[in-house]
Amino acid sequence: MTKPTVLFVCVHNAGRSQMAAGYLQALAGDRVEVLSAGSQPADQINPVAVEAMREEGIDIAGEQPKVLTTESVQASDVVITMGCGDECPYFPGKRYEDWKLDDPAGQGIEAVRPIRDDIRARVEALIASLGA
């Protein structure tokens, strides 16, 4: 079986999708191809998201928000959206999930930790469902 490609999408690609991508990369390693993007990418990753992930031993500080492209959706087997709604292009045959998560933008570390922990649990379930 070829390794599955998972695309995480949120509006700014600065918090939730970056944390999810960081977890999937760390927990699944090279068994899964990991992509992330935003419908309206921010200039930089949310520093509180970086701090929250650093507490878990995962460094996402070197990542950059990327713009969502039709090509990235087409290249993915699983597309996970996080609050970007209808801005994500739809292609038949892909697995889509919408994760309802609070936006960490503008929040302090105490508010971001539970979001991070929710993302980790969802990523662990995703890995199990992919057989990765």
PDB file of C-alpha atoms in Angstrom:
ATOM      1  CA  MET A   1       0.000   0.000   0.000  1.00  0.00           C
ATOM      2  CA  THR A   2       1.258   3.463  -0.811  1.00  0.00           C
ATOM      3  CA  LYS A   3       1.541   5.760   2.143  1.00  0.00           C
ATOM      4  CA  PRO A   4      -1.487   7.992   2.642  1.00  0.00           C
ATOM      5  CA  THR A   5      -1.266  11.760   2.275  1.00  0.00           C
ATOM      6  CA  VAL A   6      -3.100  13.856   4.857  1.00  0.00           C
ATOM      7  CA  LEU A   7      -3.806  17.566   4.371  1.00  0.00           C
ATOM      8  CA  PHE A   8      -4.725  19.726   7.379  1.00  0.00           C
ATOM      9  CA  VAL A   9      -6.509  22.970   6.493  1.00  0.00           C
ATOM     10  CA  CYS A  10      -7.462  25.946   8.640  1.00  0.00           C
ATOM     11  CA  VAL A  11      -7.957  29.592   7.757  1.00  0.00           C
ATOM     12  CA  HIS A  12      -4.518  30.979   8.633  1.00  0.00           C
ATOM     13  CA  ASN A  13      -2.411  27.775   8.693  1.00  0.00           C
ATOM     14  CA  ALA A  14      -0.797  29.242  11.792  1.00  0.00           C
ATOM     15  CA  GLY A  15      -2.172  27.237  14.727  1.00  0.00           C
ATOM     16  CA  ARG A  16      -4.500  24.234  14.592  1.00  0.00           C
ATOM     17  CA  SER A  17      -3.399  22.824  11.245  1.00  0.00           C
ATOM     18  CA  GLN A  18       0.286  23.320  12.106  1.00  0.00           C
ATOM     19  CA  MET A  19      -0.121  21.581  15.472  1.00  0.00           C
ATOM     20  CA  ALA A  20      -1.976  18.684  13.813  1.00  0.00           C
ATOM     21  CA  ALA A  21       0.691  18.373  11.120  1.00  0.00           C
ATOM     22  CA  GLY A  22       3.405  18.444  13.780  1.00  0.00           C
ATOM     23  CA  TYR A  23       1.728  15.666  15.743  1.00  0.00           C
ATOM     24  CA  LEU A  24       1.083  13.503  12.683  1.00  0.00           C
ATOM     25  CA  GLN A  25       4.688  13.878  11.549  1.00  0.00           C
ATOM     26  CA  ALA A  26       6.012  13.070  15.028  1.00  0.00           C
ATOM     27  CA  LEU A  27       3.668  10.146  15.741  1.00  0.00           C
ATOM     28  CA  ALA A  28       3.441   8.494  12.301  1.00  0.00           C
ATOM     29  CA  GLY A  29       6.892   9.404  10.989  1.00  0.00           C
ATOM     30  CA  ASP A  30       7.468   8.424   7.376  1.00  0.00           C
ATOM     31  CA  ARG A  31       4.377   6.182   7.249  1.00  0.00           C
ATOM     32  CA  VAL A  32       2.230   9.182   6.297  1.00  0.00           C
ATOM     33  CA  GLU A  33       2.817  12.161   3.997  1.00  0.00           C
ATOM     34  CA  VAL A  34       1.800  15.311   5.894  1.00  0.00           C
ATOM     35  CA  LEU A  35       0.641  18.578   4.328  1.00  0.00           C
ATOM     36  CA  SER A  36      -0.938  21.698   5.824  1.00  0.00           C
ATOM     37  CA  ALA A  37      -2.342  24.868   4.301  1.00  0.00           C
ATOM     38  CA  GLY A  38      -4.659  27.802   4.914  1.00  0.00           C
ATOM     39  CA  SER A  39      -7.352  29.520   2.904  1.00  0.00           C
ATOM     40  CA  GLN A  40      -5.934  32.893   4.060  1.00  0.00           C
ATOM     41  CA  PRO A  41      -2.417  32.123   5.352  1.00  0.00           C
ATOM     42  CA  ALA A  42      -0.957  34.275   8.108  1.00  0.00           C
ATOM     43  CA  ASP A  43       2.495  35.843   7.946  1.00  0.00           C
ATOM     44  CA  GLN A  44       3.881  33.482  10.592  1.00  0.00           C
ATOM     45  CA  ILE A  45       2.982  30.584  12.840  1.00  0.00           C
ATOM     46  CA  ASN A  46       1.233  31.461  16.101  1.00  0.00           C
ATOM     47  CA  PRO A  47       4.053  31.685  18.695  1.00  0.00           C
ATOM     48  CA  VAL A  48       1.768  30.262  21.406  1.00  0.00           C
ATOM     49  CA  ALA A  49       1.090  27.201  19.208  1.00  0.00           C
ATOM     50  CA  VAL A  50       4.868  26.821  18.802  1.00  0.00           C
ATOM     51  CA  GLU A  51       5.296  27.048  22.594  1.00  0.00           C
ATOM     52  CA  ALA A  52       2.488  24.531  23.252  1.00  0.00           C
ATOM     53  CA  MET A  53       4.043  22.022  20.850  1.00  0.00           C
ATOM     54  CA  ARG A  54       7.527  22.606  22.279  1.00  0.00           C
ATOM     55  CA  GLU A  55       6.115  21.441  25.628  1.00  0.00           C
ATOM     56  CA  GLU A  56       5.340  18.142  23.856  1.00  0.00           C
ATOM     57  CA  GLY A  57       8.864  17.909  22.428  1.00  0.00           C
ATOM     58  CA  ILE A  58       7.716  18.807  18.900  1.00  0.00           C
ATOM     59  CA  ASP A  59       9.328  21.768  17.130  1.00  0.00           C
ATOM     60  CA  ILE A  60       7.094  23.490  14.565  1.00  0.00           C
ATOM     61  CA  ALA A  61       8.939  26.837  14.767  1.00  0.00           C
ATOM     62  CA  GLY A  62      10.557  26.353  11.354  1.00  0.00           C
ATOM     63  CA  GLU A  63       7.240  25.899   9.529  1.00  0.00           C
ATOM     64  CA  GLN A  64       5.644  28.609   7.403  1.00  0.00           C
ATOM     65  CA  PRO A  65       1.942  29.149   6.694  1.00  0.00           C
ATOM     66  CA  LYS A  66       1.149  27.975   3.159  1.00  0.00           C
ATOM     67  CA  VAL A  67      -1.705  28.833   0.825  1.00  0.00           C
ATOM     68  CA  LEU A  68      -4.310  26.173   0.123  1.00  0.00           C
ATOM     69  CA  THR A  69      -4.152  25.034  -3.492  1.00  0.00           C
ATOM     70  CA  THR A  70      -6.403  22.796  -5.548  1.00  0.00           C
ATOM     71  CA  GLU A  71      -3.302  20.694  -6.274  1.00  0.00           C
ATOM     72  CA  SER A  72      -2.641  20.014  -2.589  1.00  0.00           C
ATOM     73  CA  VAL A  73      -6.223  18.814  -2.131  1.00  0.00           C
ATOM     74  CA  GLN A  74      -6.008  16.634  -5.252  1.00  0.00           C
ATOM     75  CA  ALA A  75      -2.734  15.098  -3.987  1.00  0.00           C
ATOM     76  CA  SER A  76      -4.269  14.148  -0.632  1.00  0.00           C
ATOM     77  CA  ASP A  77      -6.121  11.015   0.434  1.00  0.00           C
ATOM     78  CA  VAL A  78      -7.525  12.613   3.589  1.00  0.00           C
ATOM     79  CA  VAL A  79      -8.464  16.300   3.924  1.00  0.00           C
ATOM     80  CA  ILE A  80      -9.088  17.558   7.445  1.00  0.00           C
ATOM     81  CA  THR A  81     -10.583  21.013   7.755  1.00  0.00           C
ATOM     82  CA  MET A  82     -10.618  23.098  10.915  1.00  0.00           C
ATOM     83  CA  GLY A  83     -12.978  25.985  10.544  1.00  0.00           C
ATOM     84  CA  CYS A  84     -12.331  26.957   6.928  1.00  0.00           C
ATOM     85  CA  GLY A  85     -15.847  25.925   5.912  1.00  0.00           C
ATOM     86  CA  ASP A  86     -16.702  26.042   2.233  1.00  0.00           C
ATOM     87  CA  GLU A  87     -13.369  27.502   1.144  1.00  0.00           C
ATOM     88  CA  CYS A  88     -11.836  24.051   0.798  1.00  0.00           C
ATOM     89  CA  PRO A  89     -12.281  22.564  -2.700  1.00  0.00           C
ATOM     90  CA  TYR A  90     -14.147  19.271  -2.799  1.00  0.00           C
ATOM     91  CA  PHE A  91     -13.100  16.281  -4.899  1.00  0.00           C
ATOM     92  CA  PRO A  92     -15.122  13.044  -4.992  1.00  0.00           C
ATOM     93  CA  GLY A  93     -13.350   9.985  -3.646  1.00  0.00           C
ATOM     94  CA  LYS A  94     -11.401  11.819  -0.964  1.00  0.00           C
ATOM     95  CA  ARG A  95     -11.984  11.333   2.734  1.00  0.00           C
ATOM     96  CA  TYR A  96     -13.034  14.602   4.353  1.00  0.00           C
ATOM     97  CA  GLU A  97     -13.291  15.335   8.064  1.00  0.00           C
ATOM     98  CA  ASP A  98     -14.143  18.621   9.743  1.00  0.00           C
ATOM     99  CA  TRP A  99     -12.622  18.929  13.194  1.00  0.00           C
ATOM    100  CA  LYS A 100     -14.471  21.453  15.362  1.00  0.00           C
ATOM    101  CA  LEU A 101     -11.666  23.059  17.349  1.00  0.00           C
ATOM    102  CA  ASP A 102     -11.327  26.415  19.053  1.00  0.00           C
ATOM    103  CA  ASP A 103      -8.992  28.811  17.276  1.00  0.00           C
ATOM    104  CA  PRO A 104      -5.819  29.392  19.309  1.00  0.00           C
ATOM    105  CA  ALA A 105      -5.251  32.812  17.675  1.00  0.00           C
ATOM    106  CA  GLY A 106      -4.943  35.505  20.315  1.00  0.00           C
ATOM    107  CA  GLN A 107      -5.169  32.988  23.169  1.00  0.00           C
ATOM    108  CA  GLY A 108      -2.673  32.433  25.961  1.00  0.00           C
ATOM    109  CA  ILE A 109      -0.868  29.147  26.607  1.00  0.00           C
ATOM    110  CA  GLU A 110      -3.439  28.058  29.231  1.00  0.00           C
ATOM    111  CA  ALA A 111      -6.195  28.208  26.578  1.00  0.00           C
ATOM    112  CA  VAL A 112      -4.069  26.621  23.840  1.00  0.00           C
ATOM    113  CA  ARG A 113      -3.009  23.515  25.819  1.00  0.00           C
ATOM    114  CA  PRO A 114      -6.506  21.913  25.795  1.00  0.00           C
ATOM    115  CA  ILE A 115      -6.795  22.611  22.031  1.00  0.00           C
ATOM    116  CA  ARG A 116      -3.388  20.985  21.524  1.00  0.00           C
ATOM    117  CA  ASP A 117      -4.391  17.964  23.607  1.00  0.00           C
ATOM    118  CA  ASP A 118      -7.650  17.585  21.646  1.00  0.00           C
ATOM    119  CA  ILE A 119      -5.673  17.703  18.396  1.00  0.00           C
ATOM    120  CA  ARG A 120      -3.282  15.010  19.651  1.00  0.00           C
ATOM    121  CA  ALA A 121      -6.171  12.664  20.510  1.00  0.00           C
ATOM    122  CA  ARG A 122      -7.732  13.225  17.084  1.00  0.00           C
ATOM    123  CA  VAL A 123      -4.396  12.649  15.311  1.00  0.00           C
ATOM    124  CA  GLU A 124      -3.876   9.398  17.248  1.00  0.00           C
ATOM    125  CA  ALA A 125      -7.360   8.224  16.168  1.00  0.00           C
ATOM    126  CA  LEU A 126      -6.577   9.266  12.580  1.00  0.00           C
ATOM    127  CA  ILE A 127      -3.356   7.237  12.572  1.00  0.00           C
ATOM    128  CA  ALA A 128      -5.263   4.203  13.835  1.00  0.00           C
ATOM    129  CA  SER A 129      -7.938   4.632  11.161  1.00  0.00           C
ATOM    130  CA  LEU A 130      -5.272   4.843   8.437  1.00  0.00           C
ATOM    131  CA  GLY A 131      -3.553   1.709   9.681  1.00  0.00           C
ATOM    132  CA  ALA A 132      -0.361   3.759   9.885  1.00  0.00           C
TER     133      ALA A 132
END
